[in-house]
Amino acid sequence: MTIKTLLSATILATATFTAPLAAEEVTLRAVSAFNLGTTFSREFESFVEWINENGKGVVQIQVVGGPEAVPPFELGNAVQSGVVDIANNTSAFYPNLVPAGDAIHLAENTVQDQRANGCFDVIDRIHQEQMNAKYLGRSGDGMGFHLYLTKPVDGPDLTGLTIRTTPVYQAMFSALGANLVRTAPGEVYSALERGAIDGYGWPAQGVLDLGWDEQTEYRVDPSFYNVDVNLLVNLDVWNGLTDEQRAKLEEGANWMEALNANNAELNKAEYAKQAEAGIETITFDEAGAEKWLNTARDAGWAAVEAIDAPLAQELRACLVK
Ligand code: 173
């Protein structure tokens, strides 16, 4: 038995023992796709603390671990099958399950706007139908993605560069001529160190947390898209909870989403720290920036349309206003 199988079996066994009984406190087991204590797990861990504080006697969450517990690209399957009850995961790590999930990072409005205009329900519906998961909430709003490089570029042309990607950057960077290598975050540092890649896509925040600044010379501005890091609950587990337990989790998710408003300040602070760490900013001129952002948007939506045109249209209508 491998460690992973053992871990899965342990989680499964424990989950069975804690299967919800009416009106009793239930403990849900959660895994994050991102290293605990780093950006993209932090809001999730705050959500867990909030639930454990405010959900006493109703619902509790036990964090089992990060990518060392379940590899990021397998976490979608783990929440789908119920090996974990809750996942903190970005749509880019489960394109096999919800291919049109790529649309979420193309959003130009906030998750609060999407709750108000019905888009959140569409996103929830596709997660339920395609992934057997309740889409509970989102962190990351208000933060864009960047291209980080070990060598300079002088415009939006990535010909000849080998760039680490995920589905987030795939359509855009390949439209701009890059060679792409898809890896989990855990492989980026050594790929840079070996010179196997000339750069990587990553959000505005988190580079220093992961120590990648040691291997990074440049950040390309402007940023594009909107980060999505999602709270997903196995649908069978969700359906087995009481109304009170579900309401508490929803309340916690709303509380977590309010934290997204801090990202504007956090982005600025992170850019200052990157500069201090010696990362230079390459800022395209107006025409370059326009091409960069238009390619991001157009190639991004074209990729979602190629996956499911009617769904792309439905999502675009409520994600861009
Ligand atoms: O670059 C990535 O690994 C990625 O797609 C992502 C998405 C959201 C948050 C952090 C990283």
CSV table of C-alpha atoms and ligand atoms in Angstrom, one decimal:
chain,number,residue,atom,x,y,z
A,1,MET,CA,0.0,0.0,0.0
A,2,THR,CA,1.4,3.4,-1.0
A,3,ILE,CA,1.4,6.3,1.5
A,4,LYS,CA,-1.2,8.0,-0.6
A,5,THR,CA,-3.5,4.9,-0.7
A,6,LEU,CA,-3.1,4.6,3.0
A,7,LEU,CA,-3.9,8.2,3.6
A,8,SER,CA,-7.0,8.0,1.3
A,9,ALA,CA,-8.1,4.9,3.2
A,10,THR,CA,-7.7,6.6,6.5
A,11,ILE,CA,-9.6,9.7,5.4
A,12,LEU,CA,-12.3,7.5,3.9
A,13,ALA,CA,-12.6,5.4,7.1
A,14,THR,CA,-12.8,8.5,9.3
A,15,ALA,CA,-15.3,10.2,7.0
A,16,THR,CA,-17.5,7.1,7.4
A,17,PHE,CA,-17.4,7.3,11.2
A,18,THR,CA,-18.4,10.9,11.1
A,19,ALA,CA,-21.2,10.5,8.5
A,20,PRO,CA,-23.7,13.2,9.5
A,21,LEU,CA,-26.4,12.2,12.0
A,22,ALA,CA,-29.2,14.7,12.4
A,23,ALA,CA,-28.4,17.6,14.7
A,24,GLU,CA,-25.0,16.3,15.7
A,25,GLU,CA,-21.7,18.1,15.2
A,26,VAL,CA,-20.1,16.9,12.0
A,27,THR,CA,-16.4,17.1,11.2
A,28,LEU,CA,-15.4,17.5,7.6
A,29,ARG,CA,-12.0,16.7,6.3
A,30,ALA,CA,-10.3,19.3,4.0
A,31,VAL,CA,-7.3,19.4,1.7
A,32,SER,CA,-5.7,22.4,0.0
A,33,ALA,CA,-4.1,22.4,-3.4
A,34,PHE,CA,-1.7,25.0,-2.1
A,35,ASN,CA,1.0,24.6,0.7
A,36,LEU,CA,-0.6,25.4,4.0
A,37,GLY,CA,0.5,28.8,5.4
A,38,THR,CA,1.1,30.2,1.9
A,39,THR,CA,-1.0,32.6,-0.3
A,40,PHE,CA,-4.0,30.7,-1.7
A,41,SER,CA,-4.3,28.6,1.4
A,42,ARG,CA,-4.4,31.5,3.8
A,43,GLU,CA,-8.0,32.6,3.1
A,44,PHE,CA,-9.1,28.9,3.2
A,45,GLU,CA,-7.4,28.5,6.6
A,46,SER,CA,-9.1,31.6,7.8
A,47,PHE,CA,-12.4,30.1,6.7
A,48,VAL,CA,-11.7,26.9,8.6
A,49,GLU,CA,-10.8,28.9,11.7
A,50,TRP,CA,-14.1,30.9,11.3
A,51,ILE,CA,-16.1,27.7,11.0
A,52,ASN,CA,-14.4,26.0,13.9
A,53,GLU,CA,-15.0,29.1,16.1
A,54,ASN,CA,-18.6,29.8,14.9
A,55,GLY,CA,-19.7,26.3,14.1
A,56,LYS,CA,-19.2,24.7,17.5
A,57,GLY,CA,-21.8,21.9,18.0
A,58,VAL,CA,-22.8,22.2,14.3
A,59,VAL,CA,-20.0,21.7,11.9
A,60,GLN,CA,-16.2,21.6,12.2
A,61,ILE,CA,-13.4,21.3,9.7
A,62,GLN,CA,-10.2,19.4,10.0
A,63,VAL,CA,-7.4,20.3,7.6
A,64,VAL,CA,-5.7,17.1,6.6
A,65,GLY,CA,-3.0,18.8,4.6
A,66,GLY,CA,-1.8,20.5,1.4
A,67,PRO,CA,-0.3,19.2,-1.8
A,68,GLU,CA,1.8,16.6,0.1
A,69,ALA,CA,-1.5,15.0,1.2
A,70,VAL,CA,-3.1,14.9,-2.2
A,71,PRO,CA,-1.3,16.0,-5.4
A,72,PRO,CA,-2.9,19.3,-6.7
A,73,PHE,CA,-4.0,17.8,-10.1
A,74,GLU,CA,-5.7,14.9,-8.3
A,75,LEU,CA,-7.5,16.9,-5.7
A,76,GLY,CA,-10.5,17.4,-8.0
A,77,ASN,CA,-11.0,13.7,-8.3
A,78,ALA,CA,-10.5,13.3,-4.5
A,79,VAL,CA,-13.4,15.6,-3.7
A,80,GLN,CA,-15.5,14.2,-6.5
A,81,SER,CA,-15.2,10.7,-5.1
A,82,GLY,CA,-15.5,11.7,-1.5
A,83,VAL,CA,-11.9,10.8,-0.5
A,84,VAL,CA,-11.9,14.3,0.9
A,85,ASP,CA,-15.0,16.2,2.0
A,86,ILE,CA,-13.7,19.7,1.2
A,87,ALA,CA,-11.1,21.0,-1.3
A,88,ASN,CA,-9.5,24.4,-1.6
A,89,ASN,CA,-8.7,24.3,-5.3
A,90,THR,CA,-8.4,26.4,-8.4
A,91,SER,CA,-10.3,25.5,-11.5
A,92,ALA,CA,-7.0,25.2,-13.5
A,93,PHE,CA,-6.2,22.1,-11.5
A,94,TYR,CA,-9.3,20.2,-12.4
A,95,PRO,CA,-10.0,20.9,-16.2
A,96,ASN,CA,-10.5,17.2,-16.7
A,97,LEU,CA,-13.7,17.5,-14.5
A,98,VAL,CA,-15.1,21.0,-15.3
A,99,PRO,CA,-13.4,22.0,-18.6
A,100,ALA,CA,-15.4,25.2,-18.9
A,101,GLY,CA,-14.2,26.2,-15.4
A,102,ASP,CA,-11.5,28.1,-17.3
A,103,ALA,CA,-14.2,30.8,-17.7
A,104,ILE,CA,-14.1,31.7,-14.0
A,105,HIS,CA,-10.7,33.4,-14.2
A,106,LEU,CA,-11.9,35.4,-17.2
A,107,ALA,CA,-14.4,37.2,-14.9
A,108,GLU,CA,-14.3,41.0,-14.9
A,109,ASN,CA,-16.7,41.3,-11.9
A,110,THR,CA,-16.5,40.1,-8.3
A,111,VAL,CA,-17.9,36.9,-6.7
A,112,GLN,CA,-20.3,39.1,-4.9
A,113,ASP,CA,-21.6,40.5,-8.3
A,114,GLN,CA,-21.9,36.9,-9.5
A,115,ARG,CA,-23.9,35.9,-6.4
A,116,ALA,CA,-26.3,38.8,-7.2
A,117,ASN,CA,-26.7,38.2,-10.9
A,118,GLY,CA,-27.1,34.4,-10.9
A,119,CYS,CA,-23.7,33.6,-12.3
A,120,PHE,CA,-22.6,31.9,-9.0
A,121,ASP,CA,-25.6,29.5,-9.5
A,122,VAL,CA,-24.5,28.6,-13.0
A,123,ILE,CA,-20.9,27.9,-11.7
A,124,ASP,CA,-22.4,25.9,-8.8
A,125,ARG,CA,-24.6,23.9,-11.3
A,126,ILE,CA,-21.7,22.9,-13.5
A,127,HIS,CA,-19.7,21.8,-10.5
A,128,GLN,CA,-22.6,19.7,-9.2
A,129,GLU,CA,-23.3,18.2,-12.6
A,130,GLN,CA,-19.8,17.6,-13.8
A,131,MET,CA,-17.8,17.1,-10.6
A,132,ASN,CA,-20.2,15.9,-7.9
A,133,ALA,CA,-19.2,19.0,-5.9
A,134,LYS,CA,-21.0,21.9,-4.2
A,135,TYR,CA,-19.4,25.2,-5.2
A,136,LEU,CA,-19.3,26.9,-1.8
A,137,GLY,CA,-17.2,30.0,-2.3
A,138,ARG,CA,-14.2,31.7,-3.8
A,139,SER,CA,-11.1,33.6,-2.7
A,140,GLY,CA,-8.6,35.3,-5.1
A,141,ASP,CA,-10.9,37.9,-6.6
A,142,GLY,CA,-9.2,41.2,-7.2
A,143,MET,CA,-5.8,39.7,-8.0
A,144,GLY,CA,-4.5,39.2,-11.5
A,145,PHE,CA,-1.9,36.9,-13.0
A,146,HIS,CA,1.5,37.8,-14.4
A,147,LEU,CA,4.2,36.3,-16.6
A,148,TYR,CA,7.5,36.0,-14.6
A,149,LEU,CA,10.8,35.6,-16.5
A,150,THR,CA,14.5,34.8,-16.2
A,151,LYS,CA,15.3,36.8,-19.4
A,152,PRO,CA,13.8,40.1,-20.7
A,153,VAL,CA,11.2,40.6,-23.4
A,154,ASP,CA,10.5,43.9,-25.1
A,155,GLY,CA,6.9,43.3,-26.2
A,156,PRO,CA,4.1,40.8,-26.2
A,157,ASP,CA,5.9,38.2,-28.2
A,158,LEU,CA,6.9,35.0,-26.5
A,159,THR,CA,8.4,33.3,-29.5
A,160,GLY,CA,11.3,31.1,-28.5
A,161,LEU,CA,10.5,31.1,-24.8
A,162,THR,CA,9.6,28.0,-22.8
A,163,ILE,CA,7.1,28.9,-20.2
A,164,ARG,CA,5.6,26.9,-17.3
A,165,THR,CA,1.8,27.0,-17.6
A,166,THR,CA,-1.5,25.7,-16.3
A,167,PRO,CA,-4.8,26.0,-18.2
A,168,VAL,CA,-5.0,29.6,-17.0
A,169,TYR,CA,-2.3,30.9,-19.3
A,170,GLN,CA,-2.3,28.2,-22.0
A,171,ALA,CA,-4.5,29.9,-24.6
A,172,MET,CA,-2.9,33.3,-24.2
A,173,PHE,CA,0.8,32.3,-24.0
A,174,SER,CA,0.5,29.9,-26.9
A,175,ALA,CA,-1.2,32.6,-29.0
A,176,LEU,CA,1.8,34.8,-28.3
A,177,GLY,CA,4.2,32.1,-29.5
A,178,ALA,CA,5.5,30.4,-26.3
A,179,ASN,CA,6.4,26.8,-25.9
A,180,LEU,CA,4.5,25.5,-22.9
A,181,VAL,CA,5.2,23.0,-20.1
A,182,ARG,CA,2.4,22.3,-17.7
A,183,THR,CA,3.5,21.7,-14.1
A,184,ALA,CA,2.1,21.8,-10.6
A,185,PRO,CA,3.4,24.7,-8.5
A,186,GLY,CA,5.7,22.3,-6.6
A,187,GLU,CA,7.9,21.7,-9.7
A,188,VAL,CA,8.4,25.4,-10.7
A,189,TYR,CA,11.5,26.1,-8.5
A,190,SER,CA,13.5,23.2,-9.8
A,191,ALA,CA,12.5,23.8,-13.4
A,192,LEU,CA,13.8,27.3,-13.1
A,193,GLU,CA,17.0,26.2,-11.3
A,194,ARG,CA,17.7,23.6,-14.1
A,195,GLY,CA,17.0,26.2,-16.8
A,196,ALA,CA,14.3,24.0,-18.2
A,197,ILE,CA,11.9,27.0,-18.4
A,198,ASP,CA,12.5,30.7,-19.1
A,199,GLY,CA,9.6,31.8,-17.0
A,200,TYR,CA,6.2,30.9,-15.6
A,201,GLY,CA,2.7,32.2,-15.1
A,202,TRP,CA,1.6,32.9,-11.6
A,203,PRO,CA,-0.6,35.4,-9.7
A,204,ALA,CA,0.4,38.8,-8.4
A,205,GLN,CA,0.9,37.3,-4.9
A,206,GLY,CA,2.8,34.3,-3.6
A,207,VAL,CA,6.2,34.3,-5.5
A,208,LEU,CA,8.1,35.2,-2.3
A,209,ASP,CA,6.2,32.8,-0.1
A,210,LEU,CA,7.5,30.0,-2.4
A,211,GLY,CA,11.0,31.3,-2.6
A,212,TRP,CA,10.8,31.7,-6.4
A,213,ASP,CA,12.2,35.2,-6.3
A,214,GLU,CA,15.7,33.6,-6.1
A,215,GLN,CA,15.2,32.3,-9.6
A,216,THR,CA,13.1,35.2,-11.0
A,217,GLU,CA,14.5,38.3,-12.8
A,218,TYR,CA,11.4,40.0,-14.3
A,219,ARG,CA,7.7,40.4,-13.8
A,220,VAL,CA,5.7,41.5,-16.9
A,221,ASP,CA,3.0,44.1,-16.4
A,222,PRO,CA,0.1,44.5,-16.7
A,223,SER,CA,-1.6,41.6,-15.0
A,224,PHE,CA,-4.5,39.9,-16.6
A,225,TYR,CA,-7.5,37.8,-15.5
A,226,ASN,CA,-8.8,37.2,-12.0
A,227,VAL,CA,-7.5,34.5,-9.7
A,228,ASP,CA,-10.1,31.9,-8.6
A,229,VAL,CA,-9.5,29.6,-5.7
A,230,ASN,CA,-12.6,27.7,-4.9
A,231,LEU,CA,-14.1,25.9,-1.8
A,232,LEU,CA,-15.6,22.7,-3.1
A,233,VAL,CA,-17.6,20.2,-1.0
A,234,ASN,CA,-18.3,16.6,-2.1
A,235,LEU,CA,-22.0,16.7,-3.2
A,236,ASP,CA,-23.1,13.6,-1.3
A,237,VAL,CA,-21.6,15.0,1.9
A,238,TRP,CA,-23.2,18.3,1.2
A,239,ASN,CA,-26.6,16.8,0.6
A,240,GLY,CA,-26.2,14.7,3.8
A,241,LEU,CA,-25.7,17.8,6.0
A,242,THR,CA,-28.6,19.4,7.9
A,243,ASP,CA,-29.9,22.8,6.9
A,244,GLU,CA,-28.2,24.3,9.9
A,245,GLN,CA,-24.8,22.8,8.9
A,246,ARG,CA,-25.1,24.0,5.3
A,247,ALA,CA,-26.2,27.5,6.4
A,248,LYS,CA,-23.1,27.7,8.7
A,249,LEU,CA,-20.8,26.7,5.8
A,250,GLU,CA,-22.5,29.3,3.5
A,251,GLU,CA,-22.1,31.9,6.1
A,252,GLY,CA,-18.4,31.1,6.5
A,253,ALA,CA,-17.9,31.2,2.7
A,254,ASN,CA,-19.5,34.7,2.5
A,255,TRP,CA,-17.3,35.8,5.3
A,256,MET,CA,-14.2,34.5,3.5
A,257,GLU,CA,-15.3,36.2,0.3
A,258,ALA,CA,-15.4,39.6,2.0
A,259,LEU,CA,-11.6,39.2,2.6
A,260,ASN,CA,-11.2,39.5,-1.2
A,261,ALA,CA,-11.5,43.2,-0.8
A,262,ASN,CA,-8.0,43.2,0.9
A,263,ASN,CA,-6.4,42.1,-2.3
A,264,ALA,CA,-5.9,45.5,-3.8
A,265,GLU,CA,-3.7,46.5,-0.9
A,266,LEU,CA,-2.0,43.1,-0.7
A,267,ASN,CA,-1.1,43.2,-4.4
A,268,LYS,CA,0.7,46.6,-3.9
A,269,ALA,CA,2.6,45.3,-0.9
A,270,GLU,CA,3.6,42.2,-2.8
A,271,TYR,CA,4.9,44.3,-5.8
A,272,ALA,CA,7.0,46.3,-3.3
A,273,LYS,CA,8.4,43.2,-1.8
A,274,GLN,CA,9.2,41.7,-5.3
A,275,ALA,CA,11.1,44.9,-6.2
A,276,GLU,CA,13.0,44.7,-2.9
A,277,ALA,CA,13.9,41.1,-3.7
A,278,GLY,CA,15.4,42.3,-7.0
A,279,ILE,CA,12.6,41.4,-9.4
A,280,GLU,CA,12.5,44.0,-12.2
A,281,THR,CA,9.2,45.1,-13.8
A,282,ILE,CA,8.8,45.0,-17.5
A,283,THR,CA,5.9,47.4,-18.4
A,284,PHE,CA,4.7,47.2,-21.9
A,285,ASP,CA,3.9,50.5,-23.8
A,286,GLU,CA,0.3,51.3,-24.5
A,287,ALA,CA,0.1,49.4,-27.8
A,288,GLY,CA,1.9,46.4,-26.2
A,289,ALA,CA,-0.3,46.4,-23.2
A,290,GLU,CA,-3.4,46.5,-25.4
A,291,LYS,CA,-2.2,43.5,-27.4
A,292,TRP,CA,-1.3,41.6,-24.2
A,293,LEU,CA,-4.7,42.2,-22.6
A,294,ASN,CA,-6.7,41.7,-25.8
A,295,THR,CA,-4.9,38.4,-26.5
A,296,ALA,CA,-5.6,37.3,-22.9
A,297,ARG,CA,-9.3,38.0,-23.2
A,298,ASP,CA,-9.9,36.8,-26.8
A,299,ALA,CA,-7.7,33.6,-26.6
A,300,GLY,CA,-9.2,32.8,-23.1
A,301,TRP,CA,-12.8,33.0,-24.3
A,302,ALA,CA,-12.1,31.3,-27.6
A,303,ALA,CA,-10.7,28.3,-25.6
A,304,VAL,CA,-13.9,28.2,-23.4
A,305,GLU,CA,-16.1,28.5,-26.5
A,306,ALA,CA,-14.2,25.6,-28.1
A,307,ILE,CA,-15.1,23.5,-25.1
A,308,ASP,CA,-18.8,24.3,-24.8
A,309,ALA,CA,-20.1,27.2,-26.9
A,310,PRO,CA,-23.6,27.6,-25.2
A,311,LEU,CA,-22.1,27.5,-21.7
A,312,ALA,CA,-19.3,29.9,-22.7
A,313,GLN,CA,-22.1,32.3,-23.9
A,314,GLU,CA,-24.1,31.9,-20.7
A,315,LEU,CA,-21.0,32.5,-18.5
A,316,ARG,CA,-19.7,35.4,-20.5
A,317,ALA,CA,-23.0,37.2,-20.2
A,318,CYS,CA,-22.8,37.2,-16.4
A,319,LEU,CA,-19.0,37.3,-15.8
A,320,VAL,CA,-18.2,40.5,-17.7
A,321,LYS,CA,-20.7,42.8,-16.1
B,1,173,O1,-0.2,29.0,-11.9
B,1,173,C1,-1.0,28.2,-11.4
B,1,173,O2,-0.6,27.2,-10.8
B,1,173,C2,-2.4,28.6,-11.3
B,1,173,O3,-3.1,28.3,-12.3
B,1,173,C3,-2.9,29.2,-10.1
B,1,173,C4,-4.3,29.5,-10.1
B,1,173,C5,-4.8,30.1,-9.0
B,1,173,C6,-3.9,30.5,-7.9
B,1,173,C7,-2.6,30.1,-8.0
B,1,173,C8,-2.1,29.5,-9.1
